[in-house]
mmCIF file of C-alpha atoms in Angstrom:
data_model
loop_
_atom_site.group_PDB
_atom_site.id
_atom_site.type_symbol
_atom_site.label_atom_id
_atom_site.label_comp_id
_atom_site.label_asym_id
_atom_site.label_seq_id
_atom_site.Cartn_x
_atom_site.Cartn_y
_atom_site.Cartn_z
ATOM 1 C CA MET B 19 17.173 91.586 -56.455
ATOM 2 C CA LEU B 20 17.805 90.754 -52.507
ATOM 3 C CA THR B 21 16.302 93.373 -50.405
ATOM 4 C CA LEU B 22 16.178 93.221 -46.481
ATOM 5 C CA ASN B 23 13.304 95.205 -44.926
ATOM 6 C CA ARG B 24 14.818 95.566 -41.366
ATOM 7 C CA ALA B 25 17.817 97.230 -42.706
ATOM 8 C CA ARG B 26 19.820 99.260 -40.164
ATOM 9 C CA PRO B 27 22.248 101.856 -41.105
ATOM 10 C CA ARG B 28 26.171 100.604 -40.267
ATOM 11 C CA SER B 29 24.738 97.138 -39.516
ATOM 12 C CA ALA B 30 26.224 94.172 -39.680
ATOM 13 C CA PRO B 31 24.301 90.963 -40.611
ATOM 14 C CA ILE B 32 22.613 88.937 -38.450
ATOM 15 C CA LEU B 33 21.502 85.533 -39.420
ATOM 16 C CA GLN B 34 18.470 83.733 -37.936
ATOM 17 C CA THR B 35 19.341 81.490 -35.238
ATOM 18 C CA ALA B 36 19.176 77.935 -35.586
ATOM 19 C CA LEU B 37 19.418 77.809 -39.643
ATOM 20 C CA PRO B 38 20.203 75.944 -41.249
ATOM 21 C CA LYS B 39 19.412 72.540 -39.364
ATOM 22 C CA ASN B 40 20.960 69.305 -39.838
ATOM 23 C CA LYS B 41 19.880 67.299 -42.233
ATOM 24 C CA THR B 42 19.922 63.272 -42.293
ATOM 25 C CA VAL B 43 19.133 61.977 -45.559
ATOM 26 C CA GLN B 44 20.311 58.556 -47.885
ATOM 27 C CA VAL B 45 22.589 58.073 -51.232
ATOM 28 C CA GLY B 46 20.002 59.495 -53.783
ATOM 29 C CA ASP B 47 18.183 61.599 -51.620
ATOM 30 C CA ASN B 48 17.440 65.557 -52.437
ATOM 31 C CA ALA B 49 19.012 67.918 -49.327
ATOM 32 C CA THR B 50 17.968 71.453 -48.713
ATOM 33 C CA PHE B 51 19.612 73.908 -46.324
ATOM 34 C CA THR B 52 18.368 77.211 -45.787
ATOM 35 C CA CYS B 53 19.872 80.480 -44.036
ATOM 36 C CA ILE B 54 17.832 83.854 -43.383
ATOM 37 C CA VAL B 55 19.102 87.313 -42.610
ATOM 38 C CA LEU B 56 17.264 89.270 -39.954
ATOM 39 C CA VAL B 57 19.241 92.296 -40.197
ATOM 40 C CA SER B 58 21.649 93.754 -42.737
ATOM 41 C CA GLY B 59 22.541 97.804 -42.903
ATOM 42 C CA THR B 60 23.679 97.058 -46.760
ATOM 43 C CA LEU B 61 22.899 94.559 -49.202
ATOM 44 C CA PRO B 62 24.794 91.682 -47.867
ATOM 45 C CA ASP B 63 26.844 88.977 -50.071
ATOM 46 C CA PHE B 64 25.880 85.109 -49.451
ATOM 47 C CA ARG B 65 28.483 82.519 -49.620
ATOM 48 C CA TRP B 66 28.030 78.538 -49.023
ATOM 49 C CA LEU B 67 30.823 76.589 -47.821
ATOM 50 C CA LYS B 68 31.488 72.996 -47.866
ATOM 51 C CA TRP B 69 34.063 71.604 -45.757
ATOM 52 C CA ASN B 70 36.468 68.719 -46.198
ATOM 53 C CA LYS B 71 35.281 65.626 -44.929
ATOM 54 C CA SER B 72 37.911 65.681 -42.180
ATOM 55 C CA VAL B 73 35.640 68.657 -40.026
ATOM 56 C CA ASN B 74 33.782 67.030 -37.613
ATOM 57 C CA TYR B 75 33.353 70.388 -35.342
ATOM 58 C CA ILE B 76 31.241 73.545 -36.109
ATOM 59 C CA PRO B 77 33.744 76.486 -36.154
ATOM 60 C CA LYS B 78 32.820 79.563 -33.831
ATOM 61 C CA THR B 79 34.877 82.277 -34.525
ATOM 62 C CA TYR B 80 35.731 84.097 -38.086
ATOM 63 C CA ASN B 81 38.887 82.988 -37.706
ATOM 64 C CA GLU B 82 38.381 79.449 -37.790
ATOM 65 C CA ILE B 83 36.423 80.555 -40.925
ATOM 66 C CA LEU B 84 39.553 82.251 -42.243
ATOM 67 C CA ASN B 85 42.069 79.628 -41.945
ATOM 68 C CA GLY B 86 38.936 76.490 -42.345
ATOM 69 C CA SER B 87 39.858 73.621 -45.059
ATOM 70 C CA TYR B 88 36.787 74.133 -47.432
ATOM 71 C CA ARG B 89 35.460 75.057 -51.078
ATOM 72 C CA LEU B 90 32.916 77.467 -52.075
ATOM 73 C CA ILE B 91 29.930 76.011 -53.597
ATOM 74 C CA ASP B 92 28.890 77.276 -57.011
ATOM 75 C CA PRO B 93 26.264 80.042 -56.507
ATOM 76 C CA TYR B 94 24.376 78.267 -59.536
ATOM 77 C CA TYR B 95 23.223 75.531 -56.968
ATOM 78 C CA TYR B 96 21.560 78.286 -54.583
ATOM 79 C CA LYS B 97 18.774 80.613 -54.909
ATOM 80 C CA THR B 98 17.048 83.654 -53.143
ATOM 81 C CA VAL B 99 14.026 82.967 -50.908
ATOM 82 C CA GLN B 100 11.474 84.927 -48.752
ATOM 83 C CA VAL B 101 10.661 83.814 -45.569
ATOM 84 C CA LYS B 102 7.885 86.648 -44.268
ATOM 85 C CA SER B 103 9.186 89.837 -44.472
ATOM 86 C CA ASN B 104 12.769 88.533 -44.765
ATOM 87 C CA TYR B 105 15.151 87.197 -47.177
ATOM 88 C CA GLY B 106 17.837 84.608 -47.349
ATOM 89 C CA VAL B 107 19.228 81.976 -49.262
ATOM 90 C CA GLU B 108 18.405 78.272 -50.104
ATOM 91 C CA LEU B 109 21.044 75.670 -51.074
ATOM 92 C CA ASN B 110 19.792 72.401 -53.023
ATOM 93 C CA ILE B 111 21.516 69.056 -53.092
ATOM 94 C CA ALA B 112 20.071 67.174 -55.784
ATOM 95 C CA ASN B 113 20.825 63.107 -55.374
ATOM 96 C CA VAL B 114 22.909 63.296 -52.975
ATOM 97 C CA THR B 115 26.207 61.304 -53.281
ATOM 98 C CA GLU B 116 28.947 60.369 -50.653
ATOM 99 C CA ASP B 117 30.970 63.221 -51.279
ATOM 100 C CA ASP B 118 27.849 65.429 -50.198
ATOM 101 C CA PHE B 119 27.819 64.472 -46.840
ATOM 102 C CA GLY B 120 29.682 66.637 -43.960
ATOM 103 C CA LEU B 121 29.449 70.279 -42.896
ATOM 104 C CA TYR B 122 28.050 73.301 -44.741
ATOM 105 C CA THR B 123 28.563 76.716 -43.215
ATOM 106 C CA CYS B 124 26.207 79.797 -44.684
ATOM 107 C CA PHE B 125 28.605 82.666 -45.035
ATOM 108 C CA VAL B 126 26.980 86.506 -45.318
ATOM 109 C CA SER B 127 29.007 89.770 -45.097
ATOM 110 C CA ASN B 128 28.556 93.320 -45.838
ATOM 111 C CA HIS B 129 31.010 95.984 -45.521
ATOM 112 C CA ILE B 130 30.372 96.585 -41.614
ATOM 113 C CA GLY B 131 30.663 92.774 -40.918
ATOM 114 C CA ASN B 132 29.581 89.351 -40.926
ATOM 115 C CA ASP B 133 27.739 86.323 -39.661
ATOM 116 C CA PHE B 134 27.685 82.650 -40.046
ATOM 117 C CA SER B 135 26.055 79.382 -39.451
ATOM 118 C CA SER B 136 26.918 75.867 -40.019
ATOM 119 C CA ALA B 137 24.719 72.304 -40.231
ATOM 120 C CA PHE B 138 25.833 68.979 -41.218
ATOM 121 C CA LEU B 139 24.602 66.586 -43.669
ATOM 122 C CA ILE B 140 24.332 63.361 -42.537
ATOM 123 C CA LYS B 141 24.117 60.103 -43.804
ATOM 124 C CA ASN B 142 21.312 57.566 -43.064
ATOM 125 C CA VAL B 143 22.605 54.580 -43.510
ATOM 126 C CA LYS B 144 19.810 51.890 -45.308
ATOM 127 C CA PRO B 145 20.378 48.135 -43.827
ATOM 128 C CA THR B 146 21.490 45.975 -46.090
ATOM 129 C CA VAL B 147 19.459 43.876 -48.152
ATOM 130 C CA PRO B 148 21.149 41.427 -50.876
ATOM 131 C CA VAL B 149 20.629 42.178 -54.547
ATOM 132 C CA THR B 150 20.884 39.822 -57.379
ATOM 133 C CA GLY B 151 20.268 39.982 -61.284
ATOM 134 C CA ALA B 152 21.001 42.267 -63.606
ATOM 135 C CA PRO B 153 21.921 46.028 -63.156
ATOM 136 C CA VAL B 154 18.515 47.759 -62.770
ATOM 137 C CA PHE B 155 18.909 51.733 -62.284
ATOM 138 C CA THR B 156 17.351 53.032 -58.999
ATOM 139 C CA ASP B 157 15.968 56.428 -60.368
ATOM 140 C CA PRO B 158 12.490 55.758 -62.139
ATOM 141 C CA ASN B 159 12.897 58.792 -63.722
ATOM 142 C CA LEU B 160 16.115 58.541 -65.203
ATOM 143 C CA ARG B 161 14.496 58.921 -68.512
ATOM 144 C CA LYS B 162 12.836 62.139 -68.219
ATOM 145 C CA ARG B 163 16.244 63.662 -66.872
ATOM 146 C CA SER B 164 18.094 62.867 -70.622
ATOM 147 C CA PHE B 165 18.880 66.215 -71.648
ATOM 148 C CA ARG B 166 20.577 68.851 -69.834
ATOM 149 C CA ALA B 167 21.625 72.434 -70.362
ATOM 150 C CA TRP B 168 23.861 73.671 -67.946
ATOM 151 C CA PRO B 169 26.276 77.035 -68.547
ATOM 152 C CA ALA B 170 29.511 77.328 -69.277
ATOM 153 C CA SER B 171 32.176 77.681 -66.024
ATOM 154 C CA HIS B 172 30.169 75.823 -63.971
ATOM 155 C CA SER B 173 30.308 72.183 -62.936
ATOM 156 C CA THR B 174 27.682 69.353 -63.424
ATOM 157 C CA ARG B 175 27.251 65.733 -61.987
ATOM 158 C CA LEU B 176 25.470 62.602 -64.445
ATOM 159 C CA LYS B 177 24.499 60.228 -62.317
ATOM 160 C CA CYS B 178 23.113 56.722 -63.185
ATOM 161 C CA GLN B 179 22.841 54.797 -60.007
ATOM 162 C CA ALA B 180 22.416 51.410 -60.107
ATOM 163 C CA ILE B 181 21.519 48.256 -58.116
ATOM 164 C CA GLY B 182 22.101 44.471 -58.971
ATOM 165 C CA ALA B 183 24.413 41.714 -58.065
ATOM 166 C CA LEU B 184 28.158 42.718 -57.264
ATOM 167 C CA PRO B 185 30.617 43.896 -58.337
ATOM 168 C CA LEU B 186 28.854 46.640 -60.671
ATOM 169 C CA LYS B 187 31.072 48.122 -63.120
ATOM 170 C CA TYR B 188 30.411 51.515 -64.502
ATOM 171 C CA LYS B 189 31.908 52.651 -67.883
ATOM 172 C CA TRP B 190 31.393 56.029 -69.623
ATOM 173 C CA LEU B 191 31.252 56.951 -73.351
ATOM 174 C CA LYS B 192 31.257 60.318 -74.807
ATOM 175 C CA ASP B 193 29.384 60.212 -78.661
ATOM 176 C CA GLY B 194 29.843 56.884 -78.627
ATOM 177 C CA LYS B 195 33.216 56.270 -77.907
ATOM 178 C CA ASP B 196 35.473 55.474 -74.693
ATOM 179 C CA PHE B 197 35.764 58.299 -72.379
ATOM 180 C CA LYS B 198 39.306 59.709 -71.936
ATOM 181 C CA LYS B 199 39.846 61.604 -68.582
ATOM 182 C CA TYR B 200 42.138 63.413 -70.037
ATOM 183 C CA ILE B 201 39.892 65.493 -72.189
ATOM 184 C CA MET B 202 38.082 67.056 -69.965
ATOM 185 C CA ASP B 203 38.108 67.777 -66.111
ATOM 186 C CA ALA B 204 36.482 64.670 -65.129
ATOM 187 C CA THR B 205 36.116 62.391 -62.457
ATOM 188 C CA VAL B 206 35.929 58.663 -63.446
ATOM 189 C CA ASN B 207 36.087 55.594 -61.179
ATOM 190 C CA THR B 208 34.719 52.215 -62.469
ATOM 191 C CA SER B 209 32.723 51.671 -59.314
ATOM 192 C CA LEU B 210 31.126 55.484 -59.201
ATOM 193 C CA TRP B 211 27.646 55.728 -60.490
ATOM 194 C CA TYR B 212 28.226 59.744 -61.242
ATOM 195 C CA LEU B 213 30.492 61.586 -63.707
ATOM 196 C CA LYS B 214 31.780 64.502 -62.501
ATOM 197 C CA LEU B 215 32.568 67.729 -65.395
ATOM 198 C CA ARG B 216 33.966 71.013 -64.016
ATOM 199 C CA ASP B 217 34.305 74.472 -65.569
ATOM 200 C CA LEU B 218 32.308 73.260 -68.665
ATOM 201 C CA ILE B 219 33.182 74.700 -71.994
ATOM 202 C CA PRO B 220 31.222 74.458 -75.319
ATOM 203 C CA ALA B 221 32.804 71.748 -76.457
ATOM 204 C CA ASP B 222 32.091 69.203 -73.814
ATOM 205 C CA SER B 223 28.802 69.406 -75.038
ATOM 206 C CA GLY B 224 27.554 66.089 -76.592
ATOM 207 C CA ARG B 225 26.334 62.439 -75.384
ATOM 208 C CA TYR B 226 26.996 61.278 -72.561
ATOM 209 C CA THR B 227 26.584 57.262 -72.131
ATOM 210 C CA CYS B 228 26.686 55.491 -68.539
ATOM 211 C CA ILE B 229 26.851 51.627 -69.169
ATOM 212 C CA VAL B 230 26.424 49.760 -65.669
ATOM 213 C CA SER B 231 27.033 45.927 -65.891
ATOM 214 C CA ASN B 232 27.675 42.762 -64.167
ATOM 215 C CA SER B 233 27.668 38.771 -64.538
ATOM 216 C CA TYR B 234 24.512 38.740 -65.291
ATOM 217 C CA GLY B 235 24.234 41.730 -68.247
ATOM 218 C CA SER B 236 24.094 45.550 -68.484
ATOM 219 C CA ILE B 237 22.184 48.760 -68.826
ATOM 220 C CA ASN B 238 22.598 51.856 -70.564
ATOM 221 C CA HIS B 239 21.345 55.463 -70.232
ATOM 222 C CA THR B 240 22.375 58.225 -72.657
ATOM 223 C CA PHE B 241 22.326 61.820 -71.086
ATOM 224 C CA THR B 242 22.509 64.971 -73.703
ATOM 225 C CA LEU B 243 24.593 67.622 -72.641
ATOM 226 C CA GLN B 244 24.478 71.286 -74.012
ATOM 227 C CA VAL B 245 26.808 73.962 -72.405
ATOM 228 C CA VAL B 246 25.775 77.455 -72.918
ATOM 229 C CA GLY B 247 26.861 80.859 -72.672
ATOM 230 C CA LYS B 248 30.400 82.103 -73.292
ATOM 231 C CA TYR B 249 33.349 80.259 -71.186
ATOM 232 C CA SER B 250 35.085 82.740 -68.470
#
């Protein structure tokens, strides 16, 4: 449970300045944003917001938050942290994709008021190096991540990025059969190296196979997904 050592009666939350900080990463890296509450008269509620990519400025007023164009990030992706005597939340973005770049806001509130702070996740572009030959997965630990247990009603992404002579084509199977987009709410694209599954239900459990191919050959990797808990 989150407890605040420096609570004041009838005090709106106050976030530590300069957090979260802008992060510059490459596709496939991991990124972490942190925000810390210095003062709150009551137990605050934390939310992380991911703004649409068209937003290239940092909001300064509460009205900009109210009328903003963003989505709420699933709380499954952040956790409570303690820095000295203060508490906050840490947002973890594993294996960053193109969709992850942009502006993030930590929004904290209690029944007295609110505070918020924002930072950008910025793309660090690698110099282009021609790649030839058959596909090779870029994650050396991919085989160790073959099993995933994930809670119902949440979303997840299965990722199998590869390099090789272009063009690379990605294909997904579920339980050995062609993946039908209309069966599940999913993002499927033959040029994208991840499969996004939203609002998971127990029936989504199964074996998901990623096949990557080009004119030189093909590789594949199978994830076993187990959806746990009840769908709500």
